[in-house]
């Protein structure tokens, strides 16, 4: 197979990635109010990384993002567990959430909500899991 | 005021969908990959962008809902569809899909040949 | 924990220390450590004799599981004490015998004595437990210790075969007995035998009474090797001879007798009891004696003889139960059957024990037990010969030995059966004495064969492995003691009558006694010229004739086809039990996942359809449905078309893409059904799934990229249509049966105020049901770990390299 | 609509079953995919369809569709995604190791390893 | 309301996550796993004690009131099962140290092991029918991974079958929940029960019977009851010993637990459903016995014994009187312990001999007396010989069966003991007795260390049998709660 | 008025959808299919926008961008696959 350059894609990807990641972060934070949430946000982020993988290759991306995705999964789980188990410290049932509303400019209504932290755990797990799967299979091929 | 808005909304949407339709006709009728791709990536994208614009207007005007994602979507589509069109075409070409037999020019072929000769000389 | 309990448990507990002693004192025969135990226990139990002779019994109790009515109640009464003395007494002799019988260096003595002690404790437990569950426990323990003893030489095939056989049959009986015990418990609410007896009349007409009776008898018959369960006993002879002498003649096989005796007060009045116990006993007696004549192995003869003798005791107990029908003690002629049963029990233990030990000595000294190889040993081993001849004569029922007395009483009892005016016995009851008489003749014959074939006749040194000589003194002590007992009981039978027999009878037939009364037992040597005496004379005359001619008529046995033998039946059963299920199982367990799915789905369809029809559950109600829109219909058609197209798709690619189409359409459904979150998720997931599908399947090393041929299978189609129909029907009726409002209104009301969110679905996911989500992502994490290790870890490949 | 959906779901289950009974591993996995689609749609249908606006507060809707089934489906979707991914990779590995994707050749009556 | 009851779920979950970080440090993994296992056991013990003194414990997740959030409920039945689970897992863990091999340990064996416990404990504790599904999936996903971990041919092949069957069963579970939700409109088990109770005064509506049967199919697939067990022998044949022991001891029992829970809590009005359960249970015993006596393969023999035990337990449940339910609970716990022990024991045998075919082994007891006698005692316990642990359970079940006038079932249960004994004694007689041989794996097998785990279990089993009196109050309490669903409902719904 | 227009637009979009599906099935080359699939994705965006107008809910507008992104990633992946035979390379230039 002849080598081809990928100049157009590689150039465009820089902007597009920004878009996609922004969107995924948005969709993650907005989850409590609009459709979305940690799960779908995580998948979108993973999508962005996949786009990177397609454009470049596993090695390059590893240099770019030196993340062990299995550890990321574990961290995500720790986040979720930690948030839920935090309520044990206050002697209320497991997973009890607390919240307070904050209005931020630009992003609109954002609540400081322990549920968001929980959702962040979900987010990390989903990114970690999806990337583990894709990377593992990709490396095997 | 609202009539005008309504008109614009309707216009964008209808025109957009017509574009889509036409693009499809193109995809069906045109003779080879490259021409079909042309129809799809240009016309369809324009059509969809127009529809999105109409939708954006609809929600903005009738409900006062400024939806940033729609704008984002329009921009995104605007950016990606040429790239994807390009990629597919190049892939098709490189994987050896034949041009329409009535095609008149194939610059890339000549270029490739040149490169090939050059590399063989080296 | 009373001393009584200690006595019962002592052998069990002490057995643990045997291997220890064995290891420390290598040079001393382990038997010496064991010997004191039965002796001490024997003496200990003797101290109870005065109490039981006065008709009293001693009860000690430990609570084990009192809430289930399971208490470790130890009770010493006449019957129990009789057995306890038998167990410990014979036990002591057997241990002594075994010390000389089993070589110190060759055998795994630690094992042997552990098993033996386990057995002894178990047996004491059986006869001294008042609680049936505890008794059942000990009962099974006897089965298993017997199993281990029979399999003591486990390297021999025949030992293993015999062990397995005895275990299966006796455990079967034990379980049946357990069933009976449970039935009794349901009727009376107690596991205590004492309480059962007091309630016996109340349950007499209960519907469960008969099954309970049969179950208990099954237990007794299997343990006591009654027809047709006796087949395990001859094979149990693979055990070392001390074991045979102890378990398979004197004690364990008598556990069934004990059980029948113990339950006589409960069931005895029932006709079924009389019928089963007596007739099975008589049948076993005849059968066993006839087959004993056929045997050529010394121990086999003894085994069949044991079977036969057990039948004798059993039939006596059955006949004795008839006594319960008569109120008055003085006129009750049937109690003699019980007396005879107990007396013979003791006698049998003495003479059979000595015979077994003699057989063991012969085996030990000559290396064979085959009577065809033996002969003329009288001169080499005079003491053994003497003990054998006394034992055999006693067994044959010749005076002046104890066997004669009990045989006489047995005849008396059988003759009495014909006189009963119960159950029409005065017409067909004549069978009993006749059969008893026939059996006695054969008993006589095999007793004679046993002694004379071995000790007289021609000496055949070439057939023997060793040169025979008299056994060492130690080996002879035990049989000599037993034989002297044979003689002593023969001359002074009344030594036993007051001390043991009468109290035991009181336990078997308690309802016949008024308070303070006791059975007056007197066994006399000479009854005058009555019918029994003539029967005995007939036995002797006919027996001698048959013995002299037996070489000729023995061929008759060969006429009996081998196939009809019960052993064959057992082997066939065991073999069939393994091969037939193997074939059956292999037909349906064929490893094909398709077959398994067919079973599962067929079951799914059949049982749900049956329930739908049976419970008339299908309802159809159109009142509560939402409108049908054009788009939905279009999407529905799309889904249906796409999914049906998959069925006919020929290439992998097509089916993957069509699956994707279904997925995307489903996500559009979610859009139309107002589920934006779902639509989002489904879209992304579908994309990733399709990508994974492509990666995993399309991009594989090429084997066959395309299916070779798609065959339409009618069964598959039928099953799948069935599944579809069932799902639809249930969905329709479930929808038509909305009996309650959903709890969803709560979420609508509280999402904003309580959980500070607007997207109800998301709030439910992270808050209301955040717990689900936590584990949902755990599932994902596990899956990713699994995928990672599945691809990275390949034990197989590395092994190959 | 619910009645129509019941039939659609029935057909999904039907095709899924048929596929799962076939020999090819791929078709089996496709079958499980259809099965989970059917199950998810069933949850939605059983919760009642189109009983109001999408379950997002803030609009001026009177009624909302039942959010609970949606949350359940979301969980179920994610889980079945995990399972499907695992199944696919398993199939892939099996294919590599055994060299076949025909389940009839995976009976394993001879216990090799 | 106590957070205590979440600990048996939380500790393994947390441990599992920590172990992901530690995947290359084997000693570290072992230490962490052991500590967590012990603390889980302690927590489970505390729960049992708490339930004993204070009655049914529950915990409303996220502080949402009962029918709306997810509730964890720990009644005596589930608390006991959680305790048993943590015990068995501890033992299997110890066994794993010496037998599972470094490769598997590096590839997240212990992490997934802990996740499996999360699933099992969660399934035992949850009070929400959909949450039960989620925990089932946690458990199943872990079991898939454990089953396939190592990637040998047989593992891959059998995993496919196992996975497929369980995917189907999960789908059926989902639709069963959907149907149930349609009819009663709620997911909380106590709430479902009380709603069904409301409408079932004059008999249960037919549709609920259908749903009951559907649940039976779903859980029956997991619990391996009669026409649904076909997948099991093959799949359980594949994994390494400690995994097999975990599967054999825990996974099917979760199915059994779920059947018991749903039937006694939701569908107790329905005689037909119980009738079906009873018939299937008896048939499971029969077919299990047929399988168990058919094979000369030690793994298969023990695997088929699982089916028998499941049949016996469910028969006890189906009779539904206090004796039979107590017996079922008792027997369930017994079976978990003893099955784990047996699997570990035959694992050692296979390790020594290098084969699972009984015809290729003999005389093991000569050089491995400890192994032989442990196996012997375990076999007796399995067959229900007093005073070992199987006996009281079987006694109560049979007694309950006879009291419930189900004589055939009781009799079959009773006689199954004989054939169970036959099947395991076949192993003893042919494998342990007989002439001594030299085997291939002898040098490699650290028999003494491996034997620790099963010996612990057998000793526990013996104590469980002998000390029945002190355990019985717990069992009776569990049975009492199962018989009176109102206790459960009141505890959860009324504060 | 606007209602009718939207319906009309939906009909147009649906027709083009069908046309594209035809192309997906027909082929002939893989590239043709990919093009059609990409167009389907874009079309789906339009349909979603229209549906959210019909349903009068902006909850679905999130989906639009999502579909766009997915379609893009999908197309890129397909193109790469067509060209290189792999989707994700372990290491380029070798």
CSV table of N, CA and C in Angstrom, one decimal, chain C residues 681-759:
chain,number,residue,atom,x,y,z
C,681,UNK,N,-28.1,7.9,23.6
C,681,UNK,CA,-27.3,6.8,24.0
C,681,UNK,C,-27.4,5.7,23.0
C,682,UNK,N,-28.6,5.4,22.5
C,682,UNK,CA,-28.7,4.3,21.6
C,682,UNK,C,-27.9,4.5,20.3
C,683,UNK,N,-28.0,5.8,19.9
C,683,UNK,CA,-27.2,6.1,18.7
C,683,UNK,C,-25.7,5.8,18.8
C,684,UNK,N,-25.2,6.3,19.9
C,684,UNK,CA,-23.8,6.2,20.0
C,684,UNK,C,-23.4,4.7,20.2
C,685,UNK,N,-24.2,4.1,21.1
C,685,UNK,CA,-23.9,2.7,21.3
C,685,UNK,C,-24.0,1.9,20.1
C,686,UNK,N,-25.0,2.2,19.3
C,686,UNK,CA,-25.2,1.4,18.1
C,686,UNK,C,-24.0,1.6,17.2
C,687,UNK,N,-23.6,2.8,17.1
C,687,UNK,CA,-22.4,3.1,16.2
C,687,UNK,C,-21.2,2.2,16.7
C,688,UNK,N,-21.0,2.3,18.0
C,688,UNK,CA,-19.8,1.6,18.5
C,688,UNK,C,-20.0,0.1,18.3
C,689,UNK,N,-21.2,-0.4,18.6
C,689,UNK,CA,-21.4,-1.8,18.4
C,689,UNK,C,-21.2,-2.2,17.0
C,690,UNK,N,-21.7,-1.5,16.0
C,690,UNK,CA,-21.5,-1.9,14.6
C,690,UNK,C,-20.0,-1.9,14.3
C,691,UNK,N,-19.3,-0.9,14.8
C,691,UNK,CA,-17.9,-0.8,14.5
C,691,UNK,C,-17.2,-2.1,15.1
C,692,UNK,N,-17.6,-2.4,16.3
C,692,UNK,CA,-17.0,-3.6,16.9
C,692,UNK,C,-17.3,-4.9,16.1
C,693,UNK,N,-18.6,-4.9,15.7
C,693,UNK,CA,-19.0,-6.1,14.9
C,693,UNK,C,-18.1,-6.2,13.7
C,694,UNK,N,-17.9,-5.0,13.0
C,694,UNK,CA,-17.1,-5.0,11.8
C,694,UNK,C,-15.7,-5.4,12.1
C,695,UNK,N,-15.1,-4.8,13.2
C,695,UNK,CA,-13.8,-5.1,13.5
C,695,UNK,C,-13.6,-6.6,13.8
C,696,UNK,N,-14.5,-7.1,14.6
C,696,UNK,CA,-14.4,-8.5,15.1
C,696,UNK,C,-14.7,-9.5,14.0
C,697,UNK,N,-15.6,-9.2,13.1
C,697,UNK,CA,-16.0,-10.2,12.2
C,697,UNK,C,-15.6,-10.0,10.8
C,698,UNK,N,-15.7,-8.8,10.4
C,698,UNK,CA,-15.4,-8.6,9.0
C,698,UNK,C,-14.0,-8.7,8.7
C,699,UNK,N,-13.3,-8.2,9.8
C,699,UNK,CA,-11.8,-8.0,9.6
C,699,UNK,C,-11.0,-9.2,10.1
C,700,UNK,N,-11.7,-10.3,10.1
C,700,UNK,CA,-10.9,-11.5,10.6
C,700,UNK,C,-10.1,-12.1,9.5
C,701,UNK,N,-9.1,-12.9,10.0
C,701,UNK,CA,-8.3,-13.7,9.0
C,701,UNK,C,-9.4,-14.5,8.2
C,702,UNK,N,-9.2,-14.5,6.9
C,702,UNK,CA,-10.3,-15.1,6.1
C,702,UNK,C,-10.3,-16.6,6.3
C,703,UNK,N,-11.4,-17.0,6.8
C,703,UNK,CA,-11.7,-18.5,6.7
C,703,UNK,C,-12.7,-18.6,5.6
C,704,UNK,N,-14.0,-18.4,6.0
C,704,UNK,CA,-15.0,-18.3,5.0
C,704,UNK,C,-15.6,-16.9,5.3
C,705,UNK,N,-15.5,-16.0,4.4
C,705,UNK,CA,-16.0,-14.7,4.7
C,705,UNK,C,-17.6,-14.8,4.6
C,706,UNK,N,-18.0,-15.6,3.8
C,706,UNK,CA,-19.5,-15.7,3.6
C,706,UNK,C,-20.0,-17.1,4.0
C,707,UNK,N,-21.2,-17.0,4.4
C,707,UNK,CA,-21.8,-18.3,4.8
C,707,UNK,C,-21.9,-19.1,3.5
C,708,UNK,N,-21.7,-20.4,3.7
C,708,UNK,CA,-21.8,-21.2,2.5
C,708,UNK,C,-23.2,-21.3,2.0
C,709,UNK,N,-24.0,-21.8,2.9
C,709,UNK,CA,-25.4,-22.0,2.4
C,709,UNK,C,-26.4,-21.7,3.6
C,710,UNK,N,-27.4,-21.1,3.3
C,710,UNK,CA,-28.4,-20.8,4.4
C,710,UNK,C,-29.5,-21.9,4.2
C,711,UNK,N,-29.7,-22.7,5.2
C,711,UNK,CA,-30.8,-23.6,5.1
C,711,UNK,C,-31.9,-23.2,6.0
C,712,UNK,N,-33.1,-23.4,5.5
C,712,UNK,CA,-34.2,-23.0,6.3
C,712,UNK,C,-34.6,-24.2,7.1
C,713,UNK,N,-34.8,-24.0,8.4
C,713,UNK,CA,-35.1,-25.1,9.2
C,713,UNK,C,-36.5,-24.9,9.8
C,714,UNK,N,-37.3,-25.9,9.6
C,714,UNK,CA,-38.7,-25.8,10.0
C,714,UNK,C,-38.8,-25.7,11.5
C,715,UNK,N,-38.1,-26.6,12.2
C,715,UNK,CA,-38.2,-26.5,13.7
C,715,UNK,C,-37.8,-25.2,14.2
C,716,UNK,N,-36.7,-24.7,13.7
C,716,UNK,CA,-36.2,-23.4,14.2
C,716,UNK,C,-37.3,-22.3,13.9
C,717,UNK,N,-37.9,-22.4,12.7
C,717,UNK,CA,-38.9,-21.4,12.4
C,717,UNK,C,-40.1,-21.5,13.4
C,718,UNK,N,-40.4,-22.8,13.6
C,718,UNK,CA,-41.6,-23.0,14.5
C,718,UNK,C,-41.3,-22.4,15.9
C,719,UNK,N,-40.1,-22.7,16.4
C,719,UNK,CA,-39.8,-22.3,17.7
C,719,UNK,C,-39.7,-20.8,17.8
C,720,UNK,N,-39.1,-20.2,16.8
C,720,UNK,CA,-39.0,-18.7,16.9
C,720,UNK,C,-40.4,-18.0,16.7
C,721,UNK,N,-41.2,-18.6,15.9
C,721,UNK,CA,-42.5,-18.0,15.8
C,721,UNK,C,-43.2,-18.1,17.2
C,722,UNK,N,-43.0,-19.3,17.8
C,722,UNK,CA,-43.6,-19.5,19.1
C,722,UNK,C,-43.2,-18.5,20.1
C,723,UNK,N,-41.9,-18.3,20.1
C,723,UNK,CA,-41.3,-17.3,21.1
C,723,UNK,C,-41.9,-15.9,20.8
C,724,UNK,N,-41.9,-15.5,19.6
C,724,UNK,CA,-42.5,-14.2,19.2
C,724,UNK,C,-43.9,-14.1,19.7
C,725,UNK,N,-44.7,-15.1,19.4
C,725,UNK,CA,-46.1,-15.1,19.7
C,725,UNK,C,-46.3,-15.0,21.2
C,726,UNK,N,-45.5,-15.8,21.9
C,726,UNK,CA,-45.7,-15.7,23.4
C,726,UNK,C,-45.3,-14.3,23.9
C,727,UNK,N,-44.2,-13.8,23.5
C,727,UNK,CA,-43.9,-12.4,24.0
C,727,UNK,C,-45.0,-11.4,23.7
C,728,UNK,N,-45.5,-11.5,22.4
C,728,UNK,CA,-46.5,-10.6,22.1
C,728,UNK,C,-47.8,-10.7,22.9
C,729,UNK,N,-48.2,-12.0,23.1
C,729,UNK,CA,-49.4,-12.2,23.8
C,729,UNK,C,-49.3,-11.8,25.2
C,730,UNK,N,-48.2,-12.1,25.8
C,730,UNK,CA,-48.0,-11.6,27.2
C,730,UNK,C,-47.9,-10.1,27.3
C,731,UNK,N,-47.3,-9.5,26.3
C,731,UNK,CA,-47.2,-8.1,26.3
C,731,UNK,C,-48.6,-7.5,26.2
C,732,UNK,N,-49.4,-8.1,25.4
C,732,UNK,CA,-50.7,-7.5,25.2
C,732,UNK,C,-51.5,-7.7,26.5
C,733,UNK,N,-51.4,-8.8,27.1
C,733,UNK,CA,-52.3,-9.0,28.3
C,733,UNK,C,-51.7,-8.2,29.5
C,734,UNK,N,-50.4,-8.1,29.5
C,734,UNK,CA,-49.8,-7.3,30.6
C,734,UNK,C,-50.2,-5.8,30.4
C,735,UNK,N,-50.3,-5.4,29.2
C,735,UNK,CA,-50.7,-4.0,29.0
C,735,UNK,C,-52.2,-3.8,29.3
C,736,UNK,N,-52.9,-4.8,29.0
C,736,UNK,CA,-54.4,-4.7,29.3
C,736,UNK,C,-54.7,-4.9,30.7
C,737,UNK,N,-53.7,-5.2,31.5
C,737,UNK,CA,-53.9,-5.5,32.9
C,737,UNK,C,-53.2,-4.5,33.8
C,738,UNK,N,-53.2,-3.2,33.4
C,738,UNK,CA,-52.5,-2.3,34.2
C,738,UNK,C,-53.3,-2.0,35.5
C,739,UNK,N,-53.0,-2.7,36.5
C,739,UNK,CA,-53.8,-2.7,37.7
C,739,UNK,C,-53.5,-1.6,38.6
C,740,UNK,N,-52.4,-1.0,38.5
C,740,UNK,CA,-52.0,0.1,39.4
C,740,UNK,C,-51.4,1.2,38.6
C,741,UNK,N,-51.4,2.4,39.1
C,741,UNK,CA,-50.7,3.5,38.5
C,741,UNK,C,-49.2,3.3,38.8
C,742,UNK,N,-48.4,3.8,37.9
C,742,UNK,CA,-47.0,3.7,38.1
C,742,UNK,C,-46.6,4.7,39.1
C,743,UNK,N,-45.4,4.4,39.7
C,743,UNK,CA,-44.9,5.3,40.8
C,743,UNK,C,-44.3,6.5,40.2
C,744,UNK,N,-44.4,6.7,38.9
C,744,UNK,CA,-43.6,7.7,38.2
C,744,UNK,C,-44.0,9.2,38.6
C,745,UNK,N,-45.2,9.3,39.1
C,745,UNK,CA,-45.6,10.7,39.4
C,745,UNK,C,-44.7,11.3,40.4
C,746,UNK,N,-44.2,10.5,41.3
C,746,UNK,CA,-43.3,11.0,42.3
C,746,UNK,C,-42.1,11.6,41.8
C,747,UNK,N,-41.6,11.0,40.7
C,747,UNK,CA,-40.4,11.6,40.1
C,747,UNK,C,-40.7,13.0,39.5
C,748,UNK,N,-41.9,13.0,38.8
C,748,UNK,CA,-42.3,14.3,38.2
C,748,UNK,C,-42.3,15.4,39.2
C,749,UNK,N,-42.8,15.0,40.4
C,749,UNK,CA,-43.0,16.0,41.4
C,749,UNK,C,-41.7,16.4,42.1
C,750,UNK,N,-40.9,15.4,42.3
C,750,UNK,CA,-39.7,15.7,43.2
C,750,UNK,C,-38.4,15.9,42.5
C,751,UNK,N,-38.4,15.8,41.2
C,751,UNK,CA,-37.1,15.9,40.5
C,751,UNK,C,-36.5,17.2,40.7
C,752,UNK,N,-37.3,18.3,40.6
C,752,UNK,CA,-36.7,19.6,40.7
C,752,UNK,C,-36.5,20.0,42.1
C,753,UNK,N,-37.6,19.8,42.9
C,753,UNK,CA,-37.6,20.3,44.3
C,753,UNK,C,-36.6,19.6,45.2
C,754,UNK,N,-36.5,18.3,45.0
C,754,UNK,CA,-35.7,17.5,45.9
C,754,UNK,C,-34.4,17.1,45.4
C,755,UNK,N,-34.3,17.0,44.1
C,755,UNK,CA,-33.0,16.5,43.6
C,755,UNK,C,-32.3,17.5,42.7
C,756,UNK,N,-33.0,18.7,42.6
C,756,UNK,CA,-32.4,19.8,41.9
C,756,UNK,C,-31.9,19.5,40.5
C,757,UNK,N,-32.8,18.9,39.7
C,757,UNK,CA,-32.5,18.6,38.3
C,757,UNK,C,-33.8,18.7,37.5
C,758,UNK,N,-33.6,18.8,36.2
C,758,UNK,CA,-34.7,18.9,35.4
C,758,UNK,C,-34.9,17.7,34.5
C,759,UNK,N,-33.8,17.1,34.1
C,759,UNK,CA,-33.9,15.9,33.3
C,759,UNK,C,-34.2,14.7,34.2
